[in-house]
Short mmCIF file of N, CA and C in Angstrom, two decimals:
data_model
loop_
_atom_site.label_atom_id
_atom_site.label_comp_id
_atom_site.label_asym_id
_atom_site.label_seq_id
_atom_site.Cartn_x
_atom_site.Cartn_y
_atom_site.Cartn_z
N MET C 27 1.09 -7.93 -11.67
CA MET C 27 0.05 -8.75 -12.21
C MET C 27 -1.21 -8.59 -11.38
N ARG C 28 -2.33 -8.35 -12.02
CA ARG C 28 -3.60 -8.23 -11.32
C ARG C 28 -4.29 -9.57 -11.30
N VAL C 29 -4.92 -9.86 -10.19
CA VAL C 29 -5.69 -11.08 -10.07
C VAL C 29 -7.15 -10.68 -9.99
N LEU C 30 -7.95 -11.22 -10.86
CA LEU C 30 -9.38 -10.94 -10.87
C LEU C 30 -10.10 -12.06 -10.15
N PHE C 31 -10.87 -11.71 -9.14
CA PHE C 31 -11.61 -12.69 -8.37
C PHE C 31 -13.09 -12.60 -8.74
N PRO C 32 -13.63 -13.56 -9.49
CA PRO C 32 -15.08 -13.58 -9.63
C PRO C 32 -15.62 -13.98 -8.26
N VAL C 33 -16.33 -13.11 -7.62
CA VAL C 33 -16.54 -13.23 -6.19
C VAL C 33 -17.88 -13.82 -5.81
N LEU C 34 -17.79 -14.72 -4.89
CA LEU C 34 -18.96 -15.26 -4.21
C LEU C 34 -18.51 -15.47 -2.77
N LEU C 35 -18.50 -14.39 -1.99
CA LEU C 35 -18.01 -14.51 -0.64
C LEU C 35 -18.73 -13.56 0.28
N LEU C 36 -18.54 -13.73 1.56
CA LEU C 36 -19.09 -12.88 2.59
C LEU C 36 -20.61 -12.84 2.56
N ALA C 37 -21.25 -13.84 2.02
CA ALA C 37 -22.70 -13.84 1.91
C ALA C 37 -23.38 -13.86 3.27
N ALA C 38 -22.69 -14.29 4.30
CA ALA C 38 -23.30 -14.33 5.62
C ALA C 38 -22.86 -13.17 6.50
N ALA C 39 -22.18 -12.18 5.95
CA ALA C 39 -21.60 -11.12 6.75
C ALA C 39 -22.63 -10.33 7.54
N VAL C 40 -23.40 -9.50 6.92
CA VAL C 40 -24.39 -8.69 7.61
C VAL C 40 -25.63 -8.59 6.74
N VAL C 41 -26.59 -9.43 6.99
CA VAL C 41 -27.77 -9.53 6.14
C VAL C 41 -28.97 -8.93 6.86
N VAL C 42 -29.74 -8.10 6.17
CA VAL C 42 -30.97 -7.58 6.71
C VAL C 42 -32.12 -8.22 5.95
N ASN C 43 -32.96 -8.97 6.65
CA ASN C 43 -34.12 -9.64 6.04
C ASN C 43 -33.74 -10.43 4.80
N ALA C 44 -32.53 -10.92 4.71
CA ALA C 44 -32.06 -11.72 3.58
C ALA C 44 -32.26 -11.01 2.25
N GLN C 45 -32.33 -9.70 2.26
CA GLN C 45 -32.53 -8.94 1.03
C GLN C 45 -31.26 -8.23 0.58
N THR C 46 -30.62 -7.52 1.49
CA THR C 46 -29.43 -6.74 1.13
C THR C 46 -28.32 -6.95 2.14
N LEU C 47 -27.12 -6.67 1.71
CA LEU C 47 -25.94 -6.67 2.58
C LEU C 47 -25.67 -5.22 2.92
N ASN C 48 -25.85 -4.86 4.18
CA ASN C 48 -25.65 -3.48 4.61
C ASN C 48 -24.31 -3.35 5.32
N MET C 49 -23.65 -2.22 5.08
CA MET C 49 -22.39 -1.98 5.77
C MET C 49 -22.11 -0.49 5.84
N THR C 50 -21.36 -0.09 6.85
CA THR C 50 -20.91 1.28 6.95
C THR C 50 -19.85 1.52 5.90
N SER C 51 -19.97 2.66 5.24
CA SER C 51 -18.98 3.07 4.25
C SER C 51 -18.30 4.34 4.72
N ILE C 52 -17.01 4.42 4.48
CA ILE C 52 -16.28 5.67 4.66
C ILE C 52 -16.02 6.19 3.25
N THR C 53 -16.62 7.31 2.92
CA THR C 53 -16.51 7.84 1.56
C THR C 53 -16.20 9.33 1.63
N GLY C 54 -16.13 9.99 0.51
CA GLY C 54 -15.83 11.41 0.47
C GLY C 54 -17.01 12.23 -0.02
N ARG C 55 -17.26 13.36 0.65
CA ARG C 55 -18.26 14.34 0.22
C ARG C 55 -17.66 15.72 0.42
N HIS C 56 -17.67 16.52 -0.63
CA HIS C 56 -17.16 17.89 -0.56
C HIS C 56 -15.73 17.93 -0.02
N GLY C 57 -14.92 16.94 -0.42
CA GLY C 57 -13.51 16.91 -0.05
C GLY C 57 -13.21 16.40 1.35
N LYS C 58 -14.24 15.93 2.07
CA LYS C 58 -14.05 15.42 3.43
C LYS C 58 -14.57 13.99 3.53
N SER C 59 -13.98 13.23 4.43
CA SER C 59 -14.45 11.87 4.67
C SER C 59 -15.73 11.90 5.50
N VAL C 60 -16.67 11.04 5.13
CA VAL C 60 -17.95 10.92 5.85
C VAL C 60 -18.32 9.45 5.97
N PHE C 61 -19.17 9.16 6.94
CA PHE C 61 -19.75 7.83 7.07
C PHE C 61 -21.11 7.82 6.39
N GLU C 62 -21.41 6.73 5.71
CA GLU C 62 -22.73 6.50 5.14
C GLU C 62 -23.08 5.03 5.36
N CYS C 63 -24.36 4.74 5.42
CA CYS C 63 -24.83 3.35 5.50
C CYS C 63 -25.25 2.93 4.10
N TRP C 64 -24.59 1.92 3.55
CA TRP C 64 -24.84 1.46 2.19
C TRP C 64 -25.48 0.08 2.21
N ALA C 65 -26.32 -0.17 1.20
CA ALA C 65 -26.93 -1.49 0.98
C ALA C 65 -26.49 -2.02 -0.37
N PHE C 66 -26.00 -3.24 -0.39
CA PHE C 66 -25.63 -3.94 -1.62
C PHE C 66 -26.63 -5.07 -1.82
N GLY C 67 -27.03 -5.29 -3.02
CA GLY C 67 -27.93 -6.41 -3.27
C GLY C 67 -29.04 -6.03 -4.21
N PRO C 68 -29.99 -6.91 -4.32
CA PRO C 68 -30.41 -7.95 -3.39
C PRO C 68 -29.65 -9.26 -3.57
N PHE C 69 -29.80 -10.10 -2.55
CA PHE C 69 -29.24 -11.44 -2.62
C PHE C 69 -30.02 -12.26 -3.64
N ALA C 70 -29.38 -13.28 -4.17
CA ALA C 70 -30.02 -14.23 -5.07
C ALA C 70 -29.79 -15.63 -4.50
N THR C 71 -30.52 -16.58 -4.98
CA THR C 71 -30.32 -17.97 -4.59
C THR C 71 -29.23 -18.57 -5.47
N SER C 72 -28.22 -19.11 -4.84
CA SER C 72 -27.06 -19.64 -5.56
C SER C 72 -27.38 -20.92 -6.30
N GLY C 73 -26.81 -21.02 -7.49
CA GLY C 73 -26.87 -22.26 -8.26
C GLY C 73 -25.49 -22.87 -8.42
N GLN C 74 -24.49 -22.28 -7.74
CA GLN C 74 -23.11 -22.73 -7.84
C GLN C 74 -22.88 -23.94 -6.95
N GLN C 75 -22.14 -24.93 -7.46
CA GLN C 75 -21.83 -26.12 -6.67
C GLN C 75 -21.22 -25.72 -5.34
N GLY C 76 -21.64 -26.39 -4.31
CA GLY C 76 -21.13 -26.11 -2.97
C GLY C 76 -21.98 -25.11 -2.21
N THR C 77 -22.75 -24.29 -2.92
CA THR C 77 -23.62 -23.31 -2.26
C THR C 77 -25.04 -23.31 -2.85
N VAL C 78 -25.39 -24.34 -3.60
CA VAL C 78 -26.71 -24.41 -4.24
C VAL C 78 -27.80 -24.21 -3.18
N GLY C 79 -28.68 -23.26 -3.44
CA GLY C 79 -29.80 -22.98 -2.55
C GLY C 79 -29.51 -21.95 -1.49
N ALA C 80 -28.25 -21.61 -1.26
CA ALA C 80 -27.88 -20.61 -0.26
C ALA C 80 -28.03 -19.21 -0.85
N LEU C 81 -28.10 -18.20 0.03
CA LEU C 81 -28.13 -16.83 -0.44
C LEU C 81 -26.75 -16.44 -0.93
N SER C 82 -26.71 -15.67 -2.01
CA SER C 82 -25.45 -15.30 -2.64
C SER C 82 -25.54 -13.87 -3.14
N LEU C 83 -24.41 -13.17 -3.10
CA LEU C 83 -24.35 -11.80 -3.58
C LEU C 83 -23.01 -11.58 -4.26
N GLN C 84 -23.02 -11.17 -5.49
CA GLN C 84 -21.78 -10.83 -6.19
C GLN C 84 -21.33 -9.45 -5.71
N LEU C 85 -20.07 -9.34 -5.32
CA LEU C 85 -19.54 -8.10 -4.77
C LEU C 85 -18.83 -7.24 -5.81
N GLY C 86 -18.84 -7.65 -7.06
CA GLY C 86 -18.17 -6.88 -8.10
C GLY C 86 -16.84 -7.51 -8.45
N ASN C 87 -16.13 -6.88 -9.38
CA ASN C 87 -14.80 -7.35 -9.78
C ASN C 87 -13.77 -6.84 -8.77
N LEU C 88 -12.98 -7.76 -8.27
CA LEU C 88 -12.03 -7.45 -7.20
C LEU C 88 -10.61 -7.76 -7.64
N ALA C 89 -9.64 -7.16 -6.93
CA ALA C 89 -8.24 -7.36 -7.30
C ALA C 89 -7.34 -7.33 -6.06
N ASN C 90 -6.32 -8.19 -6.05
CA ASN C 90 -5.20 -8.08 -5.13
C ASN C 90 -5.58 -8.02 -3.65
N ALA C 91 -6.32 -8.96 -3.16
CA ALA C 91 -6.70 -8.99 -1.75
C ALA C 91 -5.48 -9.20 -0.86
N SER C 92 -5.54 -8.65 0.36
CA SER C 92 -4.45 -8.85 1.31
C SER C 92 -5.00 -9.17 2.69
N PHE C 93 -4.16 -9.80 3.50
CA PHE C 93 -4.49 -10.19 4.86
C PHE C 93 -3.49 -9.53 5.78
N SER C 94 -3.98 -8.82 6.81
CA SER C 94 -3.08 -8.13 7.74
C SER C 94 -3.37 -8.58 9.17
N ILE C 95 -2.32 -8.60 9.98
CA ILE C 95 -2.45 -8.83 11.41
C ILE C 95 -1.89 -7.60 12.10
N LEU C 96 -2.79 -6.84 12.73
CA LEU C 96 -2.39 -5.61 13.41
C LEU C 96 -2.16 -5.92 14.88
N PRO C 97 -1.08 -5.42 15.47
CA PRO C 97 -0.79 -5.74 16.86
C PRO C 97 -1.80 -5.10 17.81
N PRO C 98 -1.90 -5.62 19.04
CA PRO C 98 -2.79 -5.01 20.03
C PRO C 98 -2.48 -3.52 20.21
N ARG C 99 -3.53 -2.74 20.40
CA ARG C 99 -3.43 -1.30 20.69
C ARG C 99 -2.67 -0.53 19.61
N PHE C 100 -2.83 -0.95 18.37
CA PHE C 100 -2.15 -0.31 17.24
C PHE C 100 -2.87 0.97 16.85
N ASP C 101 -2.11 2.02 16.57
CA ASP C 101 -2.66 3.30 16.11
C ASP C 101 -2.23 3.51 14.67
N ALA C 102 -3.18 3.41 13.74
CA ALA C 102 -2.89 3.59 12.32
C ALA C 102 -2.84 5.07 11.93
N GLY C 103 -3.20 5.96 12.84
CA GLY C 103 -3.15 7.39 12.56
C GLY C 103 -4.19 7.83 11.54
N GLN C 104 -4.01 9.06 11.08
CA GLN C 104 -4.92 9.63 10.08
C GLN C 104 -4.44 9.24 8.69
N HIS C 105 -5.36 8.73 7.88
CA HIS C 105 -4.98 8.25 6.55
C HIS C 105 -6.21 8.17 5.66
N ASN C 106 -5.99 8.15 4.39
CA ASN C 106 -7.05 7.88 3.42
C ASN C 106 -7.06 6.39 3.13
N ALA C 107 -8.18 5.92 2.60
CA ALA C 107 -8.23 4.54 2.12
C ALA C 107 -7.19 4.42 1.00
N PRO C 108 -6.32 3.41 1.05
CA PRO C 108 -5.31 3.27 0.00
C PRO C 108 -5.91 2.87 -1.34
N ASN C 109 -7.09 2.25 -1.28
CA ASN C 109 -7.82 1.79 -2.47
C ASN C 109 -9.30 1.85 -2.14
N VAL C 110 -10.13 1.85 -3.16
CA VAL C 110 -11.55 1.61 -2.96
C VAL C 110 -11.65 0.13 -2.63
N GLN C 111 -12.17 -0.21 -1.42
CA GLN C 111 -12.06 -1.60 -0.99
C GLN C 111 -13.07 -1.99 0.08
N TYR C 112 -13.38 -3.28 0.06
CA TYR C 112 -14.08 -3.89 1.18
C TYR C 112 -13.01 -4.16 2.24
N VAL C 113 -13.38 -3.98 3.51
CA VAL C 113 -12.48 -4.31 4.61
C VAL C 113 -13.27 -5.20 5.57
N GLN C 114 -12.83 -6.44 5.71
CA GLN C 114 -13.49 -7.40 6.59
C GLN C 114 -12.62 -7.62 7.82
N PHE C 115 -13.09 -7.17 8.97
CA PHE C 115 -12.40 -7.40 10.22
C PHE C 115 -12.81 -8.78 10.71
N LEU C 116 -11.86 -9.68 10.77
CA LEU C 116 -12.13 -11.06 11.17
C LEU C 116 -12.11 -11.24 12.67
N SER C 117 -11.25 -10.45 13.34
CA SER C 117 -11.15 -10.49 14.80
C SER C 117 -10.68 -9.12 15.27
N GLY C 118 -10.77 -8.90 16.58
CA GLY C 118 -10.32 -7.63 17.13
C GLY C 118 -11.37 -6.54 17.01
N VAL C 119 -10.91 -5.30 17.23
CA VAL C 119 -11.79 -4.13 17.23
C VAL C 119 -11.08 -2.99 16.52
N ALA C 120 -11.82 -2.27 15.68
CA ALA C 120 -11.32 -1.05 15.05
C ALA C 120 -12.19 0.11 15.51
N HIS C 121 -11.56 1.19 15.94
CA HIS C 121 -12.27 2.42 16.31
C HIS C 121 -11.93 3.45 15.24
N VAL C 122 -12.94 3.82 14.43
CA VAL C 122 -12.73 4.72 13.30
C VAL C 122 -13.40 6.05 13.61
N THR C 123 -12.64 7.14 13.47
CA THR C 123 -13.17 8.49 13.67
C THR C 123 -12.84 9.35 12.46
N LEU C 124 -13.55 10.47 12.38
CA LEU C 124 -13.33 11.42 11.29
C LEU C 124 -12.78 12.71 11.87
N PRO C 125 -11.76 13.30 11.24
CA PRO C 125 -11.15 14.51 11.79
C PRO C 125 -12.06 15.74 11.73
N THR C 126 -13.12 15.70 10.93
CA THR C 126 -14.00 16.86 10.77
C THR C 126 -15.40 16.62 11.32
N SER C 127 -15.56 15.60 12.16
CA SER C 127 -16.88 15.23 12.66
C SER C 127 -16.74 14.56 14.02
N ASN C 128 -17.82 14.56 14.78
CA ASN C 128 -17.85 13.85 16.05
C ASN C 128 -18.30 12.41 15.89
N GLU C 129 -18.66 12.02 14.66
CA GLU C 129 -19.12 10.65 14.43
C GLU C 129 -17.96 9.67 14.63
N THR C 130 -18.32 8.52 15.14
CA THR C 130 -17.34 7.49 15.41
C THR C 130 -17.97 6.12 15.16
N VAL C 131 -17.15 5.16 14.81
CA VAL C 131 -17.62 3.81 14.56
C VAL C 131 -16.68 2.83 15.26
N PHE C 132 -17.25 1.89 15.99
CA PHE C 132 -16.50 0.76 16.51
C PHE C 132 -16.88 -0.44 15.65
N VAL C 133 -15.90 -1.04 15.01
CA VAL C 133 -16.14 -2.22 14.17
C VAL C 133 -15.59 -3.42 14.93
N ILE C 134 -16.48 -4.35 15.25
CA ILE C 134 -16.10 -5.55 15.97
C ILE C 134 -15.86 -6.66 14.95
N GLY C 135 -14.70 -7.30 15.04
CA GLY C 135 -14.39 -8.37 14.11
C GLY C 135 -15.41 -9.50 14.17
N GLY C 136 -15.69 -10.08 13.02
CA GLY C 136 -16.64 -11.18 12.95
C GLY C 136 -17.71 -10.92 11.91
N SER C 137 -18.89 -11.49 12.13
CA SER C 137 -19.94 -11.46 11.11
C SER C 137 -20.45 -10.05 10.81
N LYS C 138 -20.29 -9.11 11.72
CA LYS C 138 -20.72 -7.73 11.48
C LYS C 138 -19.53 -6.80 11.24
N GLY C 139 -18.39 -7.37 10.92
CA GLY C 139 -17.16 -6.60 10.80
C GLY C 139 -16.80 -6.16 9.40
N LEU C 140 -17.77 -6.05 8.51
CA LEU C 140 -17.50 -5.65 7.12
C LEU C 140 -17.83 -4.18 6.91
N ILE C 141 -16.86 -3.42 6.38
CA ILE C 141 -17.09 -2.02 6.00
C ILE C 141 -16.60 -1.83 4.57
N PHE C 142 -16.94 -0.68 4.01
CA PHE C 142 -16.46 -0.33 2.68
C PHE C 142 -15.70 0.98 2.81
N ALA C 143 -14.45 1.01 2.37
CA ALA C 143 -13.62 2.20 2.47
C ALA C 143 -13.40 2.79 1.08
N ALA C 144 -13.89 4.01 0.88
CA ALA C 144 -13.77 4.66 -0.43
C ALA C 144 -13.30 6.10 -0.30
N ASP C 145 -12.78 6.48 0.86
CA ASP C 145 -12.31 7.86 1.03
C ASP C 145 -10.84 7.99 0.60
N THR C 146 -10.61 7.66 -0.65
CA THR C 146 -9.26 7.79 -1.21
C THR C 146 -8.88 9.26 -1.32
N ILE C 147 -7.63 9.52 -1.56
CA ILE C 147 -7.14 10.90 -1.69
C ILE C 147 -7.83 11.63 -2.84
N ALA C 148 -8.35 10.88 -3.80
CA ALA C 148 -9.05 11.50 -4.94
C ALA C 148 -10.36 12.16 -4.53
N VAL C 149 -10.97 11.72 -3.41
CA VAL C 149 -12.26 12.27 -3.01
C VAL C 149 -12.27 12.90 -1.62
N SER C 150 -11.18 12.74 -0.86
CA SER C 150 -11.14 13.28 0.49
C SER C 150 -9.75 13.78 0.83
N GLY C 151 -9.69 15.01 1.27
CA GLY C 151 -8.42 15.57 1.73
C GLY C 151 -8.20 15.34 3.21
N THR C 152 -9.19 14.77 3.90
CA THR C 152 -9.08 14.62 5.35
C THR C 152 -8.81 13.19 5.81
N GLY C 153 -9.32 12.22 5.08
CA GLY C 153 -9.14 10.83 5.50
C GLY C 153 -9.86 10.54 6.80
N HIS C 154 -9.44 9.48 7.45
CA HIS C 154 -10.04 9.05 8.71
C HIS C 154 -8.94 8.56 9.64
N LEU C 155 -9.27 8.38 10.90
CA LEU C 155 -8.32 7.89 11.89
C LEU C 155 -8.78 6.52 12.36
N THR C 156 -7.84 5.59 12.49
CA THR C 156 -8.19 4.26 12.96
C THR C 156 -7.24 3.84 14.07
N VAL C 157 -7.83 3.40 15.17
CA VAL C 157 -7.09 2.87 16.31
C VAL C 157 -7.66 1.48 16.59
N TYR C 158 -6.80 0.56 16.98
CA TYR C 158 -7.20 -0.81 17.29
C TYR C 158 -7.00 -1.01 18.79
N PRO C 159 -8.04 -0.74 19.62
CA PRO C 159 -7.87 -0.66 21.07
C PRO C 159 -7.82 -2.00 21.81
N SER C 160 -8.03 -3.09 21.12
CA SER C 160 -8.10 -4.39 21.76
C SER C 160 -6.74 -4.84 22.29
N ASP C 161 -6.78 -5.70 23.29
CA ASP C 161 -5.55 -6.32 23.81
C ASP C 161 -5.13 -7.51 22.96
N GLU C 162 -5.92 -7.82 21.95
CA GLU C 162 -5.64 -8.93 21.04
C GLU C 162 -5.30 -8.39 19.65
N PRO C 163 -4.57 -9.14 18.85
CA PRO C 163 -4.33 -8.71 17.47
C PRO C 163 -5.65 -8.60 16.70
N THR C 164 -5.67 -7.72 15.72
CA THR C 164 -6.83 -7.56 14.84
C THR C 164 -6.45 -8.12 13.48
N ARG C 165 -7.25 -9.04 13.00
CA ARG C 165 -7.00 -9.67 11.69
C ARG C 165 -7.98 -9.08 10.68
N VAL C 166 -7.42 -8.68 9.52
CA VAL C 166 -8.19 -7.92 8.55
C VAL C 166 -7.93 -8.42 7.13
N LEU C 167 -9.01 -8.57 6.36
CA LEU C 167 -8.91 -8.79 4.92
C LEU C 167 -9.23 -7.47 4.23
N GLN C 168 -8.33 -7.02 3.37
CA GLN C 168 -8.56 -5.83 2.55
C GLN C 168 -8.75 -6.31 1.12
N ILE C 169 -9.90 -5.97 0.54
CA ILE C 169 -10.26 -6.51 -0.77
C ILE C 169 -10.59 -5.36 -1.71
N PRO C 170 -9.60 -4.82 -2.43
CA PRO C 170 -9.84 -3.70 -3.34
C PRO C 170 -10.71 -4.11 -4.53
N THR C 171 -11.46 -3.14 -5.01
CA THR C 171 -12.22 -3.37 -6.23
C THR C 171 -11.30 -3.16 -7.43
N LEU C 172 -11.60 -3.83 -8.51
CA LEU C 172 -10.81 -3.70 -9.73
C LEU C 172 -10.95 -2.29 -10.28
N ASP C 173 -9.83 -1.64 -10.52
CA ASP C 173 -9.77 -0.29 -11.09
C ASP C 173 -10.48 0.76 -10.25
N GLY C 174 -10.66 0.51 -8.95
CA GLY C 174 -11.28 1.50 -8.07
C GLY C 174 -12.76 1.74 -8.31
N VAL C 175 -13.41 0.80 -8.98
CA VAL C 175 -14.84 0.95 -9.28
C VAL C 175 -15.66 0.65 -8.02
N ILE C 176 -16.54 1.58 -7.66
CA ILE C 176 -17.44 1.36 -6.54
C ILE C 176 -18.63 0.55 -7.04
N PRO C 177 -18.87 -0.63 -6.45
CA PRO C 177 -19.99 -1.47 -6.90
C PRO C 177 -21.34 -0.78 -6.71
N LYS C 178 -22.31 -1.23 -7.48
CA LYS C 178 -23.67 -0.69 -7.38
C LYS C 178 -24.17 -0.88 -5.95
N HIS C 179 -24.74 0.18 -5.39
CA HIS C 179 -25.24 0.17 -4.02
C HIS C 179 -26.31 1.24 -3.87
N THR C 180 -26.98 1.22 -2.75
CA THR C 180 -27.95 2.25 -2.39
C THR C 180 -27.47 2.88 -1.09
N VAL C 181 -27.47 4.21 -1.03
CA VAL C 181 -27.15 4.91 0.21
C VAL C 181 -28.42 4.93 1.05
N LEU C 182 -28.41 4.23 2.18
CA LEU C 182 -29.58 4.19 3.05
C LEU C 182 -29.73 5.48 3.84
N HIS C 183 -28.59 6.03 4.31
CA HIS C 183 -28.62 7.30 5.03
C HIS C 183 -27.20 7.76 5.32
N SER C 184 -27.07 9.04 5.68
CA SER C 184 -25.79 9.57 6.15
C SER C 184 -25.51 8.98 7.53
N GLY C 185 -24.25 8.88 7.85
CA GLY C 185 -23.86 8.31 9.14
C GLY C 185 -23.69 6.81 9.04
N PRO C 186 -23.06 6.21 10.05
CA PRO C 186 -22.82 4.77 10.02
C PRO C 186 -24.12 3.98 10.15
N CYS C 187 -24.08 2.74 9.71
CA CYS C 187 -25.22 1.83 9.91
C CYS C 187 -25.39 1.59 11.40
N THR C 188 -26.62 1.40 11.82
CA THR C 188 -26.91 1.09 13.22
C THR C 188 -26.85 -0.42 13.41
N GLY C 189 -26.81 -0.84 14.65
CA GLY C 189 -26.76 -2.27 14.95
C GLY C 189 -27.91 -3.04 14.33
N ALA C 190 -29.11 -2.47 14.35
CA ALA C 190 -30.28 -3.14 13.78
C ALA C 190 -30.13 -3.33 12.27
N GLU C 191 -29.45 -2.42 11.61
CA GLU C 191 -29.25 -2.52 10.16
C GLU C 191 -28.23 -3.59 9.81
N LEU C 192 -27.45 -4.01 10.78
CA LEU C 192 -26.40 -5.00 10.55
C LEU C 192 -26.82 -6.39 11.03
N GLN C 193 -28.09 -6.60 11.32
CA GLN C 193 -28.58 -7.90 11.79
C GLN C 193 -28.74 -8.86 10.65
#
């Protein structure tokens, strides 16, 4: 059974000038996984009860979210994204590398811990490597999109988003 979530969440994750939600994406280009900096948005002013007047951003149609607790110093190895999905690191640290590049990303759990993973086997034969180097467990929400649809976004540039882009 699929669960459809009409989404109004993560509005405070990583906002730049209250216009767009920027996040590093792991996607596929020419059969290899690559990092890109993506912008979702713009934000709108919410009219929904409980958030009236706050900034809000619809993240698209989502399905089957899961919550994981990864043990300290866990090595997830080389893998593709199992689904096209948002990944919100709530705590801990993820170190993501690409087998065909020297680029690397450290994702710190919390308000700047949101990435988008779209390097499924359908678009990348290489995948990515993820290690969780913290001495603490890493808590993660994995939120796949419905039917693997990538939500509307703008590619800001190749490579991961910089710290300033995640303010």
